mmCIF file of C-alpha atoms in Angstrom:
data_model
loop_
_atom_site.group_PDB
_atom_site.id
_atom_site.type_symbol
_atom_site.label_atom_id
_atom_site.label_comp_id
_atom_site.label_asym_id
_atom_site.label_seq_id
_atom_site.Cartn_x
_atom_site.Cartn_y
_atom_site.Cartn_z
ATOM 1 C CA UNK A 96 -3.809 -8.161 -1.967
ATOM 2 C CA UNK A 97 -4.820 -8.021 -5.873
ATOM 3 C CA UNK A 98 -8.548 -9.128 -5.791
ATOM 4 C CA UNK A 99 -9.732 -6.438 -2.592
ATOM 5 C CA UNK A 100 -12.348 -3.999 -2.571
ATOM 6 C CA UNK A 101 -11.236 -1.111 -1.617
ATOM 7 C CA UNK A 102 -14.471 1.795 -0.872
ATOM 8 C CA UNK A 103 -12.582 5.230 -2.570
ATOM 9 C CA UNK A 104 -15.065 7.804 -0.966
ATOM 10 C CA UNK A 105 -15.417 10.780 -3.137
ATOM 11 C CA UNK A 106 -13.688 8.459 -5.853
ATOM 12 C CA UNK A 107 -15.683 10.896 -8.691
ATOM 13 C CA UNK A 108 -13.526 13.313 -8.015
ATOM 14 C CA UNK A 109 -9.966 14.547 -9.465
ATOM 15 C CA UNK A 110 -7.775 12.602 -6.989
ATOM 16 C CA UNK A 111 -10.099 9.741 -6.148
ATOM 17 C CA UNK A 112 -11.078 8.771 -10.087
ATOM 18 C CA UNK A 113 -7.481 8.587 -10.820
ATOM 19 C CA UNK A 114 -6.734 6.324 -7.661
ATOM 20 C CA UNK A 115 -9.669 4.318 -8.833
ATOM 21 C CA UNK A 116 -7.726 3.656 -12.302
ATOM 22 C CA UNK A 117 -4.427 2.854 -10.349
ATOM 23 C CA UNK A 118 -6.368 0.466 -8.086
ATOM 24 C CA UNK A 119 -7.837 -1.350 -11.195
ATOM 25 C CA UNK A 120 -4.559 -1.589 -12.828
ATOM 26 C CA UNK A 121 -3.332 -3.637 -9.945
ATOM 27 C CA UNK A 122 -5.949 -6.027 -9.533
ATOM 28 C CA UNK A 123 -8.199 -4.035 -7.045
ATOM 29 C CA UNK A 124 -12.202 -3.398 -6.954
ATOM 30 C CA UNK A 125 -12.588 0.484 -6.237
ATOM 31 C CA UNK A 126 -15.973 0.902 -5.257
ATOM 32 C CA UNK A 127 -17.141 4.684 -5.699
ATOM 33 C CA UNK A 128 -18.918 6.564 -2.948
ATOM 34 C CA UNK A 129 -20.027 9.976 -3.846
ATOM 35 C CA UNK A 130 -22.499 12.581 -3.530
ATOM 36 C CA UNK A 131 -21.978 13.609 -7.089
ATOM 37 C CA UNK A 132 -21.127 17.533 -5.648
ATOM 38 C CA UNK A 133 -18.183 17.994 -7.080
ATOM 39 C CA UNK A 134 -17.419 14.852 -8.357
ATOM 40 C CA UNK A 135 -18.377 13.250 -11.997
ATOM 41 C CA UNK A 136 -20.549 10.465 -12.884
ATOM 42 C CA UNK A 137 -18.224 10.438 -15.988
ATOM 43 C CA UNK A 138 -14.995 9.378 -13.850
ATOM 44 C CA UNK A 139 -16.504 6.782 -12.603
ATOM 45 C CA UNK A 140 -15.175 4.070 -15.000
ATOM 46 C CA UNK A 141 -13.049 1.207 -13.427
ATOM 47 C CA UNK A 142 -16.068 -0.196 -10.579
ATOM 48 C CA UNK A 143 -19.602 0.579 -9.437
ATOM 49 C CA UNK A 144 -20.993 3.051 -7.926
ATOM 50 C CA UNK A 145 -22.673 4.649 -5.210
ATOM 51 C CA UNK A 146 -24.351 7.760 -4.771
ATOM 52 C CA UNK A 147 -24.529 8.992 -0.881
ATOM 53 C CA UNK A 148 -23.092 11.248 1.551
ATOM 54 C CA UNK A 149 -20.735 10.577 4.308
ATOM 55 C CA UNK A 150 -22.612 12.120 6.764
ATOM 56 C CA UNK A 151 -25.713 9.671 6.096
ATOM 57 C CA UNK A 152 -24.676 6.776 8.055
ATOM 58 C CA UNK A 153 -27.930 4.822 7.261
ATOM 59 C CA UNK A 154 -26.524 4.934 3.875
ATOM 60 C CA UNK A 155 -23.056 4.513 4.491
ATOM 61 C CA UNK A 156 -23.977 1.078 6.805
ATOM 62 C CA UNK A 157 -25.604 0.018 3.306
ATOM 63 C CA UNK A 158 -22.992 0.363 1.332
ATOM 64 C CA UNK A 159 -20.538 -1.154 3.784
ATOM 65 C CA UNK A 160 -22.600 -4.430 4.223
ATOM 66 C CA UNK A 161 -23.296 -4.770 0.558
ATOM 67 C CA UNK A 162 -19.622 -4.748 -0.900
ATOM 68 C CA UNK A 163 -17.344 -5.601 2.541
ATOM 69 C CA UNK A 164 -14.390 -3.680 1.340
ATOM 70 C CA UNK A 165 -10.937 -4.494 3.045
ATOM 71 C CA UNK A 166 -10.342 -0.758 3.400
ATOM 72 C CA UNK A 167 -11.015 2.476 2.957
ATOM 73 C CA UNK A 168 -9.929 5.496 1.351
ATOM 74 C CA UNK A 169 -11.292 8.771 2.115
ATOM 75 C CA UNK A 170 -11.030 11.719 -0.339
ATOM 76 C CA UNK A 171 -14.946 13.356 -0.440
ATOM 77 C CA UNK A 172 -13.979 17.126 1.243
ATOM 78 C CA UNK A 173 -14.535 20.312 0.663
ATOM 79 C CA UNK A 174 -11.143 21.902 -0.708
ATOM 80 C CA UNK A 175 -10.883 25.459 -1.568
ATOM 81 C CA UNK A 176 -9.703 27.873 0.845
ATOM 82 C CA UNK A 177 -11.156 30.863 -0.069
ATOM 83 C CA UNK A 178 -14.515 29.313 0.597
ATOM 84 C CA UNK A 179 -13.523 27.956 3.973
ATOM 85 C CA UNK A 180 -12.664 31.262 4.935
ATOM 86 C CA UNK A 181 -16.423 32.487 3.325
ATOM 87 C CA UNK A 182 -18.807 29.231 4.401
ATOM 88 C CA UNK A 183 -16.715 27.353 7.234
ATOM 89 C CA UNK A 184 -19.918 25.723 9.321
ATOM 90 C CA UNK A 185 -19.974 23.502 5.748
ATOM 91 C CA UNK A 186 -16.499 23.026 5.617
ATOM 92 C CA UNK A 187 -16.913 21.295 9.562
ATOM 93 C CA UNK A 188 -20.205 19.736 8.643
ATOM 94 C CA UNK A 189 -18.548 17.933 5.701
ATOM 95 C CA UNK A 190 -15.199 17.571 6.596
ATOM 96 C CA UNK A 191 -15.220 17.251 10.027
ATOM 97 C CA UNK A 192 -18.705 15.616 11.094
ATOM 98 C CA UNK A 193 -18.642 13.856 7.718
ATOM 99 C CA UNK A 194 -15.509 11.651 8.499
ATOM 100 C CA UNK A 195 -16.077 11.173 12.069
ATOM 101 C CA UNK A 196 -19.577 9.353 10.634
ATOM 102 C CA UNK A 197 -17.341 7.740 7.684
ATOM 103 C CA UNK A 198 -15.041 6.687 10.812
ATOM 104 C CA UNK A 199 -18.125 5.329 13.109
ATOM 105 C CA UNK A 200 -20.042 3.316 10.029
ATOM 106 C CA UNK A 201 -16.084 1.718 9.089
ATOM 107 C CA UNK A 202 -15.544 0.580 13.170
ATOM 108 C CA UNK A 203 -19.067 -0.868 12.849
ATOM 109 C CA UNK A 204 -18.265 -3.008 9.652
ATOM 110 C CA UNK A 205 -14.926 -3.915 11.221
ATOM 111 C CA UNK A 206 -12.898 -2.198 9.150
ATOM 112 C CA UNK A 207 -9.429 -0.898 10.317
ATOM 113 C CA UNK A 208 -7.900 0.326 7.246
ATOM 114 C CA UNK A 209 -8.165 3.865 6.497
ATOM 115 C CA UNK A 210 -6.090 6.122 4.222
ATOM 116 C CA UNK A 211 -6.963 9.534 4.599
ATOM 117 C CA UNK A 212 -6.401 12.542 1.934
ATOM 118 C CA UNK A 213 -4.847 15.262 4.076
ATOM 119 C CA UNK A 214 -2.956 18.186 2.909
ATOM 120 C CA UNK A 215 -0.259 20.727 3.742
ATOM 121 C CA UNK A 216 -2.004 23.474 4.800
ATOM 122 C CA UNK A 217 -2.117 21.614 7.813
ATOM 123 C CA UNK A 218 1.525 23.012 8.667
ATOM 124 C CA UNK A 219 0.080 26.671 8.274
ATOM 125 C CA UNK A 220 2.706 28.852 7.590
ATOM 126 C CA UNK A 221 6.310 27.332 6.742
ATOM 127 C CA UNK A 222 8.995 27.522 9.550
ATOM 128 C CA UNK A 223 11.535 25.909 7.520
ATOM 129 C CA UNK A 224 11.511 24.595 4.093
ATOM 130 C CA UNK A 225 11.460 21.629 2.950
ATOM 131 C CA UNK A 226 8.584 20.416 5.563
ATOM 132 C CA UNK A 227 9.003 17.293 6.999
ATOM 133 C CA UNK A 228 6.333 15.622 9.044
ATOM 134 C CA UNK A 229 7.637 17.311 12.233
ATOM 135 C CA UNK A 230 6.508 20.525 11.460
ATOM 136 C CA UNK A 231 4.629 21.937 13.799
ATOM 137 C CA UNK A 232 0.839 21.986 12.637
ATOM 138 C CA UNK A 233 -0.371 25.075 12.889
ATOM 139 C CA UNK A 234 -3.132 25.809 10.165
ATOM 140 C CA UNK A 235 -4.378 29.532 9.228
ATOM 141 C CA UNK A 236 -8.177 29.105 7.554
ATOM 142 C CA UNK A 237 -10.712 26.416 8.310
ATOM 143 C CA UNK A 238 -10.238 24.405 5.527
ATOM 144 C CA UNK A 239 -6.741 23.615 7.294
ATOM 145 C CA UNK A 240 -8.182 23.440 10.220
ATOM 146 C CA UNK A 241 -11.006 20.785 9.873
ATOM 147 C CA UNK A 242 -8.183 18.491 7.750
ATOM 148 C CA UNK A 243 -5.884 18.901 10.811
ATOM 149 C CA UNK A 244 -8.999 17.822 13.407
ATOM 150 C CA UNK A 245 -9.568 14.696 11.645
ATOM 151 C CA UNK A 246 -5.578 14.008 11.523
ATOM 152 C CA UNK A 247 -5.799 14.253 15.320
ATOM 153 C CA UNK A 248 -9.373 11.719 15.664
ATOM 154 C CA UNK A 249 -7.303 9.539 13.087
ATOM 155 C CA UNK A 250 -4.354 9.011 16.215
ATOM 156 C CA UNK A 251 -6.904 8.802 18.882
ATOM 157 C CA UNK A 252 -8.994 6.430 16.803
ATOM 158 C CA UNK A 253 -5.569 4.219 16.666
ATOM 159 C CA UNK A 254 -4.511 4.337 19.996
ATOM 160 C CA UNK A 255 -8.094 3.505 22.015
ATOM 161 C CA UNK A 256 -10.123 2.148 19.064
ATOM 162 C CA UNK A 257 -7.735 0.283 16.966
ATOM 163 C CA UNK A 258 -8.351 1.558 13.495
ATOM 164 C CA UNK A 259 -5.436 2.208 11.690
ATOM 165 C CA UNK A 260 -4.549 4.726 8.960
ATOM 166 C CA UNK A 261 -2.484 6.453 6.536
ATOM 167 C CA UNK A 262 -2.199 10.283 6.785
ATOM 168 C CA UNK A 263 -1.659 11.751 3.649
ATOM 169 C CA UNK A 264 -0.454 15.136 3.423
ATOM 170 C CA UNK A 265 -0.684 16.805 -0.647
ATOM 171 C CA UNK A 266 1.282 19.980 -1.490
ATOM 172 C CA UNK A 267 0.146 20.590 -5.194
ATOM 173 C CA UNK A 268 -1.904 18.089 -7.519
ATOM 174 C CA UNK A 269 -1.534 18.322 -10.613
ATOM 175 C CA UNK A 270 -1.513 16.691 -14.026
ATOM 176 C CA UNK A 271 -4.073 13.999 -15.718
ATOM 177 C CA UNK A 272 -4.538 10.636 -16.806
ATOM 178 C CA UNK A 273 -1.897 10.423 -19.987
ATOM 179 C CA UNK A 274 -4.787 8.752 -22.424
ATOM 180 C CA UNK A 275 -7.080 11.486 -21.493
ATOM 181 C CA UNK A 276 -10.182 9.635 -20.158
ATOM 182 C CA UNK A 277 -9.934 11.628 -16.504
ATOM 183 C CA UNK A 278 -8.089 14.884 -15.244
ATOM 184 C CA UNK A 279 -8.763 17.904 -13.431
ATOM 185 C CA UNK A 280 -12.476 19.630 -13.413
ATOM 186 C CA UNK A 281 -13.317 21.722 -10.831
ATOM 187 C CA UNK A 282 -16.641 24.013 -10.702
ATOM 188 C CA UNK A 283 -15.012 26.845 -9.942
ATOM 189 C CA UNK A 284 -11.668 26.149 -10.662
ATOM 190 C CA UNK A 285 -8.781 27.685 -8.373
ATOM 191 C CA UNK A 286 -5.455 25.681 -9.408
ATOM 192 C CA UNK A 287 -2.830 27.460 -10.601
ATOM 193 C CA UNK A 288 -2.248 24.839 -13.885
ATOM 194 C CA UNK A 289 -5.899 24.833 -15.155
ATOM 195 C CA UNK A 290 -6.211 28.263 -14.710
ATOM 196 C CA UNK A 291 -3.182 29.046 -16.694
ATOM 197 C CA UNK A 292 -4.119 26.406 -19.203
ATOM 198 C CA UNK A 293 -7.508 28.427 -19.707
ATOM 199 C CA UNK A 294 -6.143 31.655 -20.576
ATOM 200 C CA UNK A 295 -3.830 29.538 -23.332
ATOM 201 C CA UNK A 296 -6.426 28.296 -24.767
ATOM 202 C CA UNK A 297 -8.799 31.647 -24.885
ATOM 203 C CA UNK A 298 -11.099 30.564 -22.659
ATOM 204 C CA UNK A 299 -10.452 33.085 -20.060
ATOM 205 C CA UNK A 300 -8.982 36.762 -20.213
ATOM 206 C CA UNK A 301 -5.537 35.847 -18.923
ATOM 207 C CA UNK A 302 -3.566 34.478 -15.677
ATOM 208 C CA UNK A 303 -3.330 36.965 -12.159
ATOM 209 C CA UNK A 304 -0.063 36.188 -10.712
ATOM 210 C CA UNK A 305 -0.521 37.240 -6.523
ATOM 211 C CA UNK A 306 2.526 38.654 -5.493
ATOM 212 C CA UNK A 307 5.972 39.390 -7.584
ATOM 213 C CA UNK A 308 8.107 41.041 -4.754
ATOM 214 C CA UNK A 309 8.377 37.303 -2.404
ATOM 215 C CA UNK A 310 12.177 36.578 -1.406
ATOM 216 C CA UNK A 311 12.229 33.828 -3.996
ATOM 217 C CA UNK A 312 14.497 33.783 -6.706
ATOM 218 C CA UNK A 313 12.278 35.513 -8.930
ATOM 219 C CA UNK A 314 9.717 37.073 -6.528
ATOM 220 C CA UNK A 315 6.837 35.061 -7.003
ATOM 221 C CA UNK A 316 5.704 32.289 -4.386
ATOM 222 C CA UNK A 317 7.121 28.363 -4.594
ATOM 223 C CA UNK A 318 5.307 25.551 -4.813
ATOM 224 C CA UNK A 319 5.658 21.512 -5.018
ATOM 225 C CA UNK A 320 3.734 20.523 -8.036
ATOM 226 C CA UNK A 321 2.922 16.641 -7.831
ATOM 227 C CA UNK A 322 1.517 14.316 -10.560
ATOM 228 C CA UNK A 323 -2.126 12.987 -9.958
ATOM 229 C CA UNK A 324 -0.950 9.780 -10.619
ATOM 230 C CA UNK A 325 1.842 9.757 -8.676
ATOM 231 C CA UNK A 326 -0.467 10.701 -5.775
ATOM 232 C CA UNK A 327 -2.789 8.007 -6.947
ATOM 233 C CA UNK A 328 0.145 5.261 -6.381
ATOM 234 C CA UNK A 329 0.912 6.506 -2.931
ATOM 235 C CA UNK A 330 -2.634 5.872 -2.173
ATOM 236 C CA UNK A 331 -2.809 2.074 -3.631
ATOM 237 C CA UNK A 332 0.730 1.681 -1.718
ATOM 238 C CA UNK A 333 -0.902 2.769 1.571
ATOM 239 C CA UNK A 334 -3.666 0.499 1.304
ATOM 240 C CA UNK A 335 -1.222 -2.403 0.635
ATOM 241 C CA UNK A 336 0.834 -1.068 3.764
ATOM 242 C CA UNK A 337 -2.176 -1.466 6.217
ATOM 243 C CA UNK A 338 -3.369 -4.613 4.688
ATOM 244 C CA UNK A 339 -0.357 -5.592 5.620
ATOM 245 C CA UNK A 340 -0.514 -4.810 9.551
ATOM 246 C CA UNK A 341 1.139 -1.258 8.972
ATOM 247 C CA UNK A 342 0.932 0.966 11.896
ATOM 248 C CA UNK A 343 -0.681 4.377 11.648
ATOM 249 C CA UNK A 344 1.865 7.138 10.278
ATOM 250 C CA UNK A 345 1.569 10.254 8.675
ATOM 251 C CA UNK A 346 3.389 10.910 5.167
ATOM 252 C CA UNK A 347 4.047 14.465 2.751
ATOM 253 C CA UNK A 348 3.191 13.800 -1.085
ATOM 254 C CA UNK A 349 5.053 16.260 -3.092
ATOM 255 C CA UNK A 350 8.222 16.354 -5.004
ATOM 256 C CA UNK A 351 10.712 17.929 -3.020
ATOM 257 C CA UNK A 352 11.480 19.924 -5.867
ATOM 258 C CA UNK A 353 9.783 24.024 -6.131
ATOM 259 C CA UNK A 354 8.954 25.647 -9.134
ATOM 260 C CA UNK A 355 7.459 29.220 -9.086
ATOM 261 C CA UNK A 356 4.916 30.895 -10.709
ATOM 262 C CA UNK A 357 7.205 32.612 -12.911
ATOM 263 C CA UNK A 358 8.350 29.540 -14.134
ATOM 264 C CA UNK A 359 5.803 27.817 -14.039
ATOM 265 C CA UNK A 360 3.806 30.329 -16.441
ATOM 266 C CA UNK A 361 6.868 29.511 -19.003
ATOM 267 C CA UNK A 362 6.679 26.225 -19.291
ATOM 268 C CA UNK A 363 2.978 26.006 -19.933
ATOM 269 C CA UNK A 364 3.963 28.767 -22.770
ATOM 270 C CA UNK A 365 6.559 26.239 -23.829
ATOM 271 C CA UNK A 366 4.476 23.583 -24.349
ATOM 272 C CA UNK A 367 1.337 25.070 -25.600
ATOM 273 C CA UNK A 368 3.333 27.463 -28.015
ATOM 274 C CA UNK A 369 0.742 29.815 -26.917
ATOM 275 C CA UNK A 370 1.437 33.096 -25.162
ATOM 276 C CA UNK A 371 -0.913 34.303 -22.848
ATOM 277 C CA UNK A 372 -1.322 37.471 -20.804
ATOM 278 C CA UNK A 373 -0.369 37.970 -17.455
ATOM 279 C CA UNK A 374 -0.995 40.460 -14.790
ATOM 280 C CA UNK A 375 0.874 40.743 -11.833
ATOM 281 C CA UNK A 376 -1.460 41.724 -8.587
ATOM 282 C CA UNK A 377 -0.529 42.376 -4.769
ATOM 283 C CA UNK A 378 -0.411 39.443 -2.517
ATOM 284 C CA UNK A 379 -3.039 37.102 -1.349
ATOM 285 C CA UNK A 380 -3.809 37.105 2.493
ATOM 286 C CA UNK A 381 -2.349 33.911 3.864
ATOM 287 C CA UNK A 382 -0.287 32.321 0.985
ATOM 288 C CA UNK A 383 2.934 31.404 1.601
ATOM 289 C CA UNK A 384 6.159 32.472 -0.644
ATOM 290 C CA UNK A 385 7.540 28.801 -0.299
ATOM 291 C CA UNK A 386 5.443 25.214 0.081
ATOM 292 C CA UNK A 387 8.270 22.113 -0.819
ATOM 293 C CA UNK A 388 7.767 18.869 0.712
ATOM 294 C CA UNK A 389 10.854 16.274 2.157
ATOM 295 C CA UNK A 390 9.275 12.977 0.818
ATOM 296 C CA UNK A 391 11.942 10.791 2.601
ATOM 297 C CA UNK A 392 9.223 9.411 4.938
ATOM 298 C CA UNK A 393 7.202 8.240 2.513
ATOM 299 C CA UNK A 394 9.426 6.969 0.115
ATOM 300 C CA UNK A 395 10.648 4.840 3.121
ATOM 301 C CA UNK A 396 7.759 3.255 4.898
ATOM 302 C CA UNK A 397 6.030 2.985 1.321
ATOM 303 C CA UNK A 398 8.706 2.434 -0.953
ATOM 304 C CA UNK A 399 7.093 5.643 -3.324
ATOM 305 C CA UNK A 400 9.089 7.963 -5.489
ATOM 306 C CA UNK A 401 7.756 10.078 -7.765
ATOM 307 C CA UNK A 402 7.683 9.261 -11.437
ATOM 308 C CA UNK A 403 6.860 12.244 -13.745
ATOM 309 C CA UNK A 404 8.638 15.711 -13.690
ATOM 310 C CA UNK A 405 7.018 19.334 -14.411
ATOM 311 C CA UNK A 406 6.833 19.311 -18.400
ATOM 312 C CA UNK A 407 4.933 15.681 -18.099
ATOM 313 C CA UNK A 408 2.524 17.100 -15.826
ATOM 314 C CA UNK A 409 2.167 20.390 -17.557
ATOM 315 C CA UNK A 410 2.071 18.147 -21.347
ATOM 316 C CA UNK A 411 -0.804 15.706 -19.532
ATOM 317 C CA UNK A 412 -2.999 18.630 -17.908
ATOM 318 C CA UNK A 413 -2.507 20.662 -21.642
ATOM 319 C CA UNK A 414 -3.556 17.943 -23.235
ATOM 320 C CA UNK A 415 -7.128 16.876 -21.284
ATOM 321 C CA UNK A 416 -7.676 20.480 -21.436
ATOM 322 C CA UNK A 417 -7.384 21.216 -25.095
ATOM 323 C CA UNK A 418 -9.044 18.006 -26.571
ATOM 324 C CA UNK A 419 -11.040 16.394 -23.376
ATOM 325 C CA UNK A 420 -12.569 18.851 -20.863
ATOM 326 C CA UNK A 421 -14.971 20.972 -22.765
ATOM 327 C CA UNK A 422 -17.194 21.610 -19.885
#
C-alpha cells in the first residue's frame, strides 16, 4: 500500500501530526486537513497542506478531487470534557454535523475507507475493568456523547451505504515524538502528563490531584496511559486493514496496564529530578476511579502491540517540554 495518500483530517494536531510522521515512515502521502483551531501549522512537516473545515463541504469536495486519497482518517474534534459539558451545541456542530459532512463529501469521491478517532468515554462509567469492546456504551457528558453518535452513523454507513471503517477507541495519549520535532500542545491544556510536567518545570504553581479516597490501591483514580506513537501505528495499521477489504470493527487503544495518579506523579519526579508540589482536592463530577483497556481485539485483527512503557512516555513528553514547547 506504500505510495497512498491517505487525507489525516485534523492531522495538525497532537494525534494526527504524529500519525502523519508514522505514515511517512512507511511510504505513505498524509495530506493535512485542518482548520488550524487547535492544531499547528508547525506539525505539519511530512506532506501538504490544507486549511478548511469539515463542515465546509464545498471545500472538502476540493480537496478530495485535487489529491484522490485511498482513505481517510478522521481526528479534527473537539476534545475536552469540561467544555462539552460548558459549550455542547459546538461540540455537535463540530463533531457530530462535522463528520456526517466529512462522511457525505468521502461517499461522493468514492471513498470507503475511514478510520475514525473515537475514545473511551464512550463506555461512560466502567462496569467492569478491563473494558473490552462489549461494554455497554453508555456515555455521561456530550463530548462522549457526540463521539458515540458518529460510532453508530459509522455502522449504519457500513451496512446500507458501504463505507467501511475502523473505530478507534483511546483511553490516555500520551508521550511525544522521541527527536522532539512534535508532541503534545494544547491551548488550554487538561492532560494529566503536561500538566504535571508544567509544575516541574516552574511554569505553573503545582499539580491538583481530584480525589485521594477512590478504592484503588492508593486512593487516587487509574488510568491507561498510551504512547502517541503507539496510537499513531494503530492508525497506519487500520488504514492498511481496510485497504485491504477489512470489514468495519471497532478496537480499544490503551495498554491494558493502570497506573494512578499517585504513581504517576512519582515517576515524572523520577525522571525530572524535580519535586513539585501537590495538592490533593475532592473529586471531579463524572471521573471514574478506574479506565484500563483489554487490547486483545486489536492486537488480533491488526496485529498491534504496544511498544513503549510509562518511563518512555513520561522521558519523551519531559523532554519536548523542557527543550521544545516554549509556547
Amino acid at each position: 500500500m506504500a505510495g497512498e495518500t491517505v487525507l489525516v483530517v485534523g492531522g495538525a494536531g497532537y494525534i494526527g501530526s504524529h500519525t502523519c510522521l508514522d505514515l511517512a515512515n512507511k511510504g505513505y502521502r498524509p495530506v493535512v486537513f485542518d482548520n488550524f483551531s487547535n492544531g499547528h501549522r508547525e506539525f505539519v512537516r511530512w506532506g501538504p497542506a490544507e486549511e478548511g473545515d469539515i463542515r465546509d463541504r464545498a471545500r472538502l469536495d476540493e480537496v478530495l478531487a485535487k489529491h484522490k486519497p485511498a482513505a481517510i482518517l478522521h481526528f479534527a474534534a473537539l476534545i475536552e470534557v469540561g467544555e462539552s459539558v460548558k459549550d455542547p451545541v459546538s461540540f455537535y456542530e463540530n463533531n457530530v454535523i462535522g463528520t456526517l459532512t466529512l462522511l457525505s463529501a468521502a461517499q461522493a469521491a468514492g471513498i470507503n475507507a475511514f478510520v475514525f478517532s473515537s475514545t473511551c468515554a464512550t463506555y461512560g462509567l466502567p462496569q467492569s475493568v478491563p473494558l473490552d469492546e462489549t461494554h455497554r456504551q453508555v456515555p455521561i457528558n456530550p463530548y462522549g456523547r457526540t463521539k458515540y453518535i458518529v460510532e453508530q452513523a459509522l455502522a449504519d454507513y457500513d451496512q446500507y451505504r458501504s463505507l467501511r471503517s475502523v473505530v478507534l477507541r483511546y483511553f490516555n495519549a500520551a508521550g511525544a515524538d522521541f527527536e522532539g520535532r512534535i508532541g503534545e500542545w494544547h491551548q488550554p491544556e487538561t492532560h494529566a502528563i503536561p500538566l504535571a510536567i508544567d509544575a516541574a518545570l516552574g511554569r505553573r504553581q503545582g499539580f491538583k490531584v481530584f480525589g485521594s479516597d477512590y478504592e484503588t490501591r492508593d486512593g487516587t483514580c487509574v488510568r491507561d496511559y498510551i504512547h502517541v506513537l503507539d496510537l499513531a501505528d494503530a492508525h497506519v495499521r487500520a488504514v492498511e486493514y481496510l485497504l485491504k477489504g477489512g470489514d468495519s470493527v471497532a478496537l480499544n487503544l490503551g495498554t491494558g496496564t493502570g497506573t494512578t495518579v499517585k504513581e504517576l506523579l512519582g515517576a515524572i519526579e523520577e525522571v525530572s529530578n524535580r519535586p513539585f508540589p501537590v495538592e490533593y482536592i475532592g473529586r471531579r463530577e463524572g471521573d471514574s476511579h478506574t479506565l484500563v483497556a483489554n487490547n486483545d481485539k486489536a492486537r488480533d485483527v491488526l496485529g498491534w502491540v504496544p511498544q513503549y512503557d510509562l518511563s518512555e512516555i513520561i522521558r519523551s513528553a519531559w523532554d519536548w517540554h523542557a527543550k521544545s514547547n516554549q509556547h
